[in-house]
């Protein structure tokens, strides 16, 4: 165990033995300090949207297919001109030092080993450069919480470019922080410095509540910001937090190279729909102009399948990977990805879908009618 | 603590520290005597409608919006020619002396401090004049439980006029009292005099069951009563307890200056629909001829948002404020209003709505389809 | 307490003090022996239909109405050419000696005092004549479980005629007994003789399981039986156990003077629909050609209202009255009727319906849409 | 008790006294060793589909019918040119030695005594010949888990032919094993040899996990395999694991003599629809070209009725029979069949359906609409 500013960080590095990723949450709760665990697990208000995110996958069903004459389905896929061994992706998740002393560097190692796409968060515990280096050449995206201070934004984007980042995810659904009651009950303040803030002038984030962190973030974010970042970086910009067809088209109109459907894992606007429920209408509007990333509530291979079949190209998740990180470091993260991918592969075989493209063409059922 | 007729009234005056208004109910239950608490919290029969009032908000969802290029949403709004700092409103709620020794005068102070509209009840523990004076000039409405005795009605309306009341809310959904089982189990009788009754000849209400109180109330209420009161007072008359488009139009036809959609917080007709469920059809019928006030089941900023987006102009609630009153007096009430308004503001930012008018134009989702 | 064949029968005669009829079930369970209680309360198989009978009332909602200019609603009504003080009716319920030593004679007294219609069961613990005499001139119907032995049927019908019975309810949904698991677990046998059987040659029913009782009942029942009974008695014949428009029309075609919509209180076919769910389509088909009686799951005044508004003319129930009988004899039964009628009256006032005919014209809401 | 490889097998042979088949599960759990019970009871992942299989029967309701002028309904039926005393069928279920020392031979005896159709599994604990012999001439089907090794397939089919098997059920929904978490938690390995494997060269199955067993199974199964098996055996081939109209037609197009609608009792693809939910659309597509067998979730006579009324010709189940086997051997199995058939007969009488063909023409209700 590593103690940083009085906060006890896991430093386990081990292969995990587990049955499903839901089990990991209970195990992780035992070793992540209460405040950190609350921050990671919690959603906003009474968590209706958080719960609905996962329950909504039951609104659709995968149709088992027979006589498909296939075997050995492959989860290899391609998106944003990059190849991956799995459509699973690491959602940009802040402050992973809360779960593990190695933080994002271990996550990056685990994700890379699983052949998946890693997204770094602005509020990472380790720096853009360090996290990128840990991936050993595997592609990464960088997620930007846009600051009011464009010098800081430019600094972050410069760092991302330098580190070989392949795409910028611009978070659009967090102009204010969601009303997260666990953090309030725990009087939670970030005990671990945020490396990208430390590097720059504006303080390191440690000892701040999430409200203060957000206070430095830009609230007014518009289409012009997508253009500006795309121009500045010459990297694909993915608009994250899209929950309506209108906004998806607005983002694409402003030059977004990808649409990221997410309600921030139920951590922002409570009382909004499950991300899975809005995905089909967004996919219909996007109509393959750009790739779609999806997250929120994914806990099973069947959830991944349903999201792909509803229009997603990559399916991201955060919490399960963070639990794996706490319990096993890089190997723990890798194990979570490989576990969900193994579940997905079973579903693919049973649904008669040999490739991710086949999954994307599968028709789902919707019972009861 | 103040003891009146053997009943222990809170006299706390303090700022409250709380996470959400649902938590307040549990705290308030500890300090409000059982009979009083049952009267405040309870609904009719097995409380299906009471529960459905809040659950029904899940029938619609707020769509998070991105790229809205906005910040600092404002909850300032206008209705009935009056300005408010919030669309939240204090529902007319009887016998607040059950919760606090200062009763409605403290509520009035708290509501005024929050910049919201206060509605006094006929069955208040403090008099129209005293409650009005406590508001220090902030606008108030007066809610009339119409008596069979028109002299008494005139007396009340005269008092209201004298006190500078800006509108009369005529309650239409309580010609008999709902079948409230908590009151029966507790053999509840009002221990605290009702000031407006004391002033007049018909007894002060203390020591009476709710059935006896209602016995003096008019059962036959028709369109002509709206006309009569409007004429007598020359004040806007708002028809309260409207649950159908037909009755909304009937009220407007009779000269109502506002429609108040409410099922009396699930305290009258059990087995009727949630107020939120009927709101859209009523708003469509009213079609902006007069403002719409909404109450029943509101416990979250997101509920306020959804009611506004479904056609309401002001969104009222009672119980949470009464709990705040019991726990903190005027400051407690103010805190409840400010808390819900803060939740609303977060929702407004995340839904890309800069003004209350924007909220009223927001489209809600309805999943599962 | 009276002990008959080792079975302990209540002989309480008292006015009951209770909040709602659901509470009575728990009280009755304390004084009715286990086997008898299981027989009275139980439904068939896993009781899905029994539970759904009551839950289905939530599928529709009563719309509170305002500005109706009415007071003092009246529950007086008329059906089958008879006047009643209430649309509530005593469903034909077997073996009431299980609940009370006075059995059906006390029920008859209580129902008559409430101004309601009483229906006797073939399998009553007291005889047709005795039960009729107890009503002191108030109208009663007699329910026939048709025997394979037409001499017995004629005997029963003769007795009914002699006793002044005003209508024959022919039960159509019990050609075999439902699969009632409580009775099986309790190895239940009727401890109390069935008076109408005792009088005749075929044994008195005591010491028999329900299966044996049914074995003597006719299984093949067709339209011709309605005709035959109507001709033989010259009394109105009401077809009981109708759950489809087709069968309602078939019954009317065969001369039925009334249609009785019921699934036998969830005691026969489990996995069938709630009676309330099928009522509207049956009422539409019947189209006022004959009166409709409804039962199954009625526990609240609002259930009565909803059934009336869905097409019923009389609304029957059994279990709550039997619980009242056990706890208070005739006064207990009367209290249950008056309680539900009082709940109904509140609903009528709040829904702006002055008469039962008004209730029958009220439109219900159906949320969520 | 018999101990095989350290595993304790029941050897009870007795008539069972039970109220419903759900009760049997709890009793069986007491005598089947944990690993075996987990294998028998469990479904895949979090068992949503397993639970939904049974819950989905509530999506439709049987309409009680009156005035039907019938009695003594008969469950005799015919399918695949064979006569049965009941439409109930024994689903092919592996490794019944887990439940009883006599395994499939006892099941065969019990099923034959009930006049039902027995299906043997490839992975039976007793051999094709022994299980067939136990049936004493009653018809049996043989279910083939197609091996990658066609010599083995031919050997099995030869054995089936030799044993007088009347039809081949080709399982199509198990090219990989479902993700069964109970088996993982229990580190379950088959303790009992699989007789059909023992006879052949590929090992006897004992000491293997289910994953290893499946590894020998063919993954690529296509229409040509149906043709090949039909040609080789000259027996009707029934395609098992059909969950869509498309695949039903594909199977028929390839020469399938029957369609077996099943999601493998919720043991394969979790997150797929309940079998009952997809049955009507498949039946519509099949349109009586070939018989339809249905299984998944059947626990009540009413479930059997609803499946028949939705298009099934035979209705199979596995777990309840296996519980009966563990608790009572052949007589236990027979008792389970006769119990469900008795429940079905009650439903048939109450629904006015005299024959299985009548049941198949009955219209179901679907509330709430």
Tab-separated table of N, CA and C in Angstrom, chain C residues 45-46 48 59 172-179 181 184-185 219-224 226 241-244 246-247 250-251 268-273 277-278, chain D residues 17 19-20 22-23 58 60-73 300-303 306 339 342-343 345-347 349-351 363 365 367-368:
chain	number	residue	atom	x	y	z
C	45	UNK	N	-53.254	-21.882	-7.755
C	45	UNK	CA	-51.829	-21.973	-8.105
C	45	UNK	C	-50.999	-20.924	-7.347
C	46	UNK	N	-50.224	-20.131	-8.050
C	46	UNK	CA	-49.370	-19.178	-7.335
C	46	UNK	C	-50.032	-17.809	-7.185
C	48	UNK	N	-51.259	-15.529	-9.124
C	48	UNK	CA	-50.952	-14.386	-9.967
C	48	UNK	C	-52.238	-13.630	-10.306
C	59	UNK	N	-54.404	0.186	-13.358
C	59	UNK	CA	-54.275	0.426	-14.800
C	59	UNK	C	-55.157	1.588	-15.254
C	172	UNK	N	-70.718	-20.296	-13.959
C	172	UNK	CA	-70.270	-20.965	-15.185
C	172	UNK	C	-68.778	-21.239	-15.200
C	173	UNK	N	-68.065	-20.694	-14.227
C	173	UNK	CA	-66.599	-20.778	-14.285
C	173	UNK	C	-66.034	-21.817	-13.321
C	174	UNK	N	-66.853	-22.725	-12.858
C	174	UNK	CA	-66.373	-23.688	-11.870
C	174	UNK	C	-66.794	-25.114	-12.196
C	175	UNK	N	-66.643	-25.516	-13.465
C	175	UNK	CA	-66.967	-26.910	-13.799
C	175	UNK	C	-65.978	-27.862	-13.133
C	176	UNK	N	-64.789	-27.398	-12.839
C	176	UNK	CA	-63.845	-28.117	-11.963
C	176	UNK	C	-63.359	-27.094	-10.946
C	177	UNK	N	-62.801	-27.620	-9.851
C	177	UNK	CA	-62.282	-26.672	-8.871
C	177	UNK	C	-60.901	-26.196	-9.298
C	178	UNK	N	-60.637	-24.932	-9.037
C	178	UNK	CA	-59.312	-24.389	-9.308
C	178	UNK	C	-58.281	-25.093	-8.447
C	179	UNK	N	-57.036	-24.939	-8.828
C	179	UNK	CA	-55.949	-25.634	-8.164
C	179	UNK	C	-55.485	-24.774	-6.993
C	181	UNK	N	-53.773	-24.160	-3.715
C	181	UNK	CA	-52.669	-24.828	-3.026
C	181	UNK	C	-52.767	-24.712	-1.512
C	184	UNK	N	-54.684	-27.559	-0.322
C	184	UNK	CA	-53.901	-28.798	-0.363
C	184	UNK	C	-52.914	-28.844	0.793
C	185	UNK	N	-52.224	-27.755	1.002
C	185	UNK	CA	-51.237	-27.739	2.086
C	185	UNK	C	-51.922	-27.972	3.437
C	219	UNK	N	-70.295	-30.512	-15.133
C	219	UNK	CA	-69.173	-29.898	-15.840
C	219	UNK	C	-69.643	-29.289	-17.154
C	220	UNK	N	-70.486	-30.039	-17.826
C	220	UNK	CA	-71.012	-29.556	-19.107
C	220	UNK	C	-72.103	-28.537	-18.846
C	221	UNK	N	-71.848	-27.305	-19.050
C	221	UNK	CA	-72.891	-26.295	-18.898
C	221	UNK	C	-72.948	-25.506	-20.194
C	222	UNK	N	-74.128	-25.374	-20.732
C	222	UNK	CA	-74.254	-24.691	-22.020
C	222	UNK	C	-75.410	-23.717	-22.013
C	223	UNK	N	-75.585	-23.030	-23.125
C	223	UNK	CA	-76.660	-22.031	-23.213
C	223	UNK	C	-78.025	-22.611	-22.849
C	224	UNK	N	-78.240	-23.852	-23.221
C	224	UNK	CA	-79.566	-24.464	-22.942
C	224	UNK	C	-79.884	-24.481	-21.447
C	226	UNK	N	-79.139	-22.154	-19.247
C	226	UNK	CA	-79.702	-20.844	-18.893
C	226	UNK	C	-81.190	-20.829	-19.218
C	241	UNK	N	-69.275	-15.533	-14.250
C	241	UNK	CA	-67.995	-16.086	-14.661
C	241	UNK	C	-67.692	-15.759	-16.113
C	242	UNK	N	-68.333	-14.694	-16.590
C	242	UNK	CA	-68.138	-14.248	-17.975
C	242	UNK	C	-66.861	-13.410	-18.034
C	243	UNK	N	-65.954	-13.774	-18.930
C	243	UNK	CA	-64.684	-13.057	-19.024
C	243	UNK	C	-64.348	-12.662	-20.467
C	244	UNK	N	-65.327	-12.772	-21.348
C	244	UNK	CA	-65.082	-12.371	-22.741
C	244	UNK	C	-66.356	-11.818	-23.341
C	246	UNK	N	-67.502	-12.453	-26.219
C	246	UNK	CA	-68.183	-13.548	-26.915
C	246	UNK	C	-69.140	-14.272	-25.971
C	247	UNK	N	-68.662	-14.601	-24.782
C	247	UNK	CA	-69.493	-15.361	-23.862
C	247	UNK	C	-70.621	-14.510	-23.293
C	250	UNK	N	-73.211	-14.687	-25.894
C	250	UNK	CA	-73.778	-16.038	-25.897
C	250	UNK	C	-74.809	-16.171	-24.765
C	251	UNK	N	-74.445	-15.669	-23.609
C	251	UNK	CA	-75.341	-15.764	-22.456
C	251	UNK	C	-76.621	-14.977	-22.698
C	268	UNK	N	-60.154	-19.754	-9.592
C	268	UNK	CA	-60.326	-20.809	-10.584
C	268	UNK	C	-59.136	-20.854	-11.550
C	269	UNK	N	-59.211	-20.151	-12.660
C	269	UNK	CA	-58.147	-20.256	-13.663
C	269	UNK	C	-57.039	-19.258	-13.349
C	270	UNK	N	-55.929	-19.739	-12.819
C	270	UNK	CA	-54.790	-18.845	-12.613
C	270	UNK	C	-54.066	-18.672	-13.947
C	271	UNK	N	-53.574	-17.454	-14.185
C	271	UNK	CA	-52.940	-17.195	-15.479
C	271	UNK	C	-53.916	-16.542	-16.437
C	272	UNK	N	-55.137	-16.328	-15.957
C	272	UNK	CA	-56.102	-15.566	-16.735
C	272	UNK	C	-56.012	-14.095	-16.361
C	273	UNK	N	-56.651	-13.240	-17.134
C	273	UNK	CA	-56.566	-11.800	-16.884
C	273	UNK	C	-57.329	-11.378	-15.636
C	277	UNK	N	-59.562	-5.868	-16.084
C	277	UNK	CA	-58.983	-5.627	-17.410
C	277	UNK	C	-59.930	-6.004	-18.547
C	278	UNK	N	-60.758	-7.031	-18.325
C	278	UNK	CA	-61.660	-7.452	-19.414
C	278	UNK	C	-62.997	-6.724	-19.387
D	17	UNK	N	-45.141	-36.747	-3.122
D	17	UNK	CA	-46.306	-35.988	-2.669
D	17	UNK	C	-45.893	-34.522	-2.711
D	19	UNK	N	-47.040	-30.224	-3.975
D	19	UNK	CA	-48.114	-29.293	-4.348
D	19	UNK	C	-47.876	-28.702	-5.727
D	20	UNK	N	-46.653	-28.296	-5.993
D	20	UNK	CA	-46.356	-27.772	-7.321
D	20	UNK	C	-44.880	-28.008	-7.622
D	22	UNK	N	-42.514	-26.095	-8.462
D	22	UNK	CA	-41.536	-25.171	-7.889
D	22	UNK	C	-41.062	-25.649	-6.516
D	23	UNK	N	-41.963	-26.249	-5.780
D	23	UNK	CA	-41.575	-26.786	-4.473
D	23	UNK	C	-40.480	-27.848	-4.603
D	58	UNK	N	-46.513	-14.412	-18.175
D	58	UNK	CA	-47.474	-13.407	-17.700
D	58	UNK	C	-47.787	-12.343	-18.745
D	60	UNK	N	-49.062	-12.921	-21.450
D	60	UNK	CA	-50.311	-13.348	-22.095
D	60	UNK	C	-51.182	-13.996	-21.031
D	61	UNK	N	-52.468	-13.977	-21.259
D	61	UNK	CA	-53.379	-14.566	-20.277
D	61	UNK	C	-54.404	-15.466	-20.975
D	62	UNK	N	-54.740	-16.531	-20.291
D	62	UNK	CA	-55.757	-17.465	-20.786
D	62	UNK	C	-57.144	-16.897	-20.471
D	63	UNK	N	-57.999	-16.850	-21.425
D	63	UNK	CA	-59.337	-16.311	-21.181
D	63	UNK	C	-60.257	-17.437	-20.708
D	64	UNK	N	-60.764	-17.331	-19.476
D	64	UNK	CA	-61.737	-18.335	-19.021
D	64	UNK	C	-62.965	-18.275	-19.930
D	65	UNK	N	-63.471	-19.427	-20.289
D	65	UNK	CA	-64.664	-19.454	-21.160
D	65	UNK	C	-65.831	-20.120	-20.452
D	66	UNK	N	-67.002	-19.656	-20.766
D	66	UNK	CA	-68.212	-20.149	-20.120
D	66	UNK	C	-69.157	-20.707	-21.170
D	67	UNK	N	-70.134	-21.464	-20.712
D	67	UNK	CA	-71.193	-21.983	-21.575
D	67	UNK	C	-70.637	-22.832	-22.705
D	68	UNK	N	-69.616	-23.603	-22.398
D	68	UNK	CA	-68.910	-24.344	-23.441
D	68	UNK	C	-69.476	-25.739	-23.630
D	69	UNK	N	-70.347	-26.143	-22.719
D	69	UNK	CA	-71.044	-27.415	-22.887
D	69	UNK	C	-70.077	-28.589	-23.055
D	70	UNK	N	-68.994	-28.558	-22.351
D	70	UNK	CA	-68.016	-29.634	-22.483
D	70	UNK	C	-67.585	-30.153	-21.113
D	71	UNK	N	-67.000	-31.341	-21.118
D	71	UNK	CA	-66.384	-31.899	-19.917
D	71	UNK	C	-65.316	-32.886	-20.347
D	72	UNK	N	-64.532	-33.337	-19.368
D	72	UNK	CA	-63.515	-34.337	-19.642
D	72	UNK	C	-62.591	-33.990	-20.806
D	73	UNK	N	-61.901	-32.886	-20.701
D	73	UNK	CA	-60.957	-32.561	-21.767
D	73	UNK	C	-59.889	-33.641	-21.846
D	300	UNK	N	-45.773	-24.613	-15.080
D	300	UNK	CA	-47.189	-24.689	-14.731
D	300	UNK	C	-47.995	-25.232	-15.906
D	301	UNK	N	-49.109	-25.823	-15.609
D	301	UNK	CA	-50.021	-26.212	-16.665
D	301	UNK	C	-50.438	-25.018	-17.514
D	302	UNK	N	-50.588	-23.879	-16.868
D	302	UNK	CA	-50.993	-22.689	-17.645
D	302	UNK	C	-49.895	-22.270	-18.617
D	303	UNK	N	-48.631	-22.535	-18.265
D	303	UNK	CA	-47.558	-22.221	-19.214
D	303	UNK	C	-47.667	-23.123	-20.446
D	306	UNK	N	-50.495	-21.861	-22.575
D	306	UNK	CA	-50.148	-20.635	-23.308
D	306	UNK	C	-49.190	-20.934	-24.465
D	339	UNK	N	-48.509	-34.388	-12.833
D	339	UNK	CA	-48.936	-33.182	-12.124
D	339	UNK	C	-49.167	-32.023	-13.102
D	342	UNK	N	-52.159	-32.614	-15.127
D	342	UNK	CA	-53.403	-32.389	-14.374
D	342	UNK	C	-53.705	-30.890	-14.299
D	343	UNK	N	-52.667	-30.094	-14.046
D	343	UNK	CA	-52.882	-28.637	-14.060
D	343	UNK	C	-53.391	-28.194	-15.430
D	345	UNK	N	-55.065	-29.894	-17.581
D	345	UNK	CA	-56.446	-30.340	-17.800
D	345	UNK	C	-57.446	-29.399	-17.128
D	346	UNK	N	-57.111	-28.944	-15.938
D	346	UNK	CA	-57.976	-27.964	-15.269
D	346	UNK	C	-58.088	-26.714	-16.131
D	347	UNK	N	-56.957	-26.243	-16.603
D	347	UNK	CA	-56.963	-25.044	-17.447
D	347	UNK	C	-57.784	-25.277	-18.711
D	349	UNK	N	-60.331	-27.304	-19.130
D	349	UNK	CA	-61.766	-27.274	-18.819
D	349	UNK	C	-62.214	-25.829	-18.601
D	350	UNK	N	-61.431	-25.068	-17.843
D	350	UNK	CA	-61.842	-23.699	-17.505
D	350	UNK	C	-61.767	-22.773	-18.714
D	351	UNK	N	-60.957	-23.146	-19.690
D	351	UNK	CA	-60.850	-22.330	-20.908
D	351	UNK	C	-61.747	-22.872	-22.009
D	363	UNK	N	-57.597	-18.089	-28.220
D	363	UNK	CA	-56.964	-16.765	-28.316
D	363	UNK	C	-56.560	-16.297	-26.925
D	365	UNK	N	-55.284	-13.365	-24.130
D	365	UNK	CA	-55.364	-11.915	-23.883
D	365	UNK	C	-53.965	-11.387	-23.598
D	367	UNK	N	-52.829	-8.265	-21.386
D	367	UNK	CA	-53.003	-7.079	-20.538
D	367	UNK	C	-51.730	-6.833	-19.750
D	368	UNK	N	-51.448	-5.622	-19.296
D	368	UNK	CA	-52.174	-4.414	-19.712
D	368	UNK	C	-51.850	-4.073	-21.160
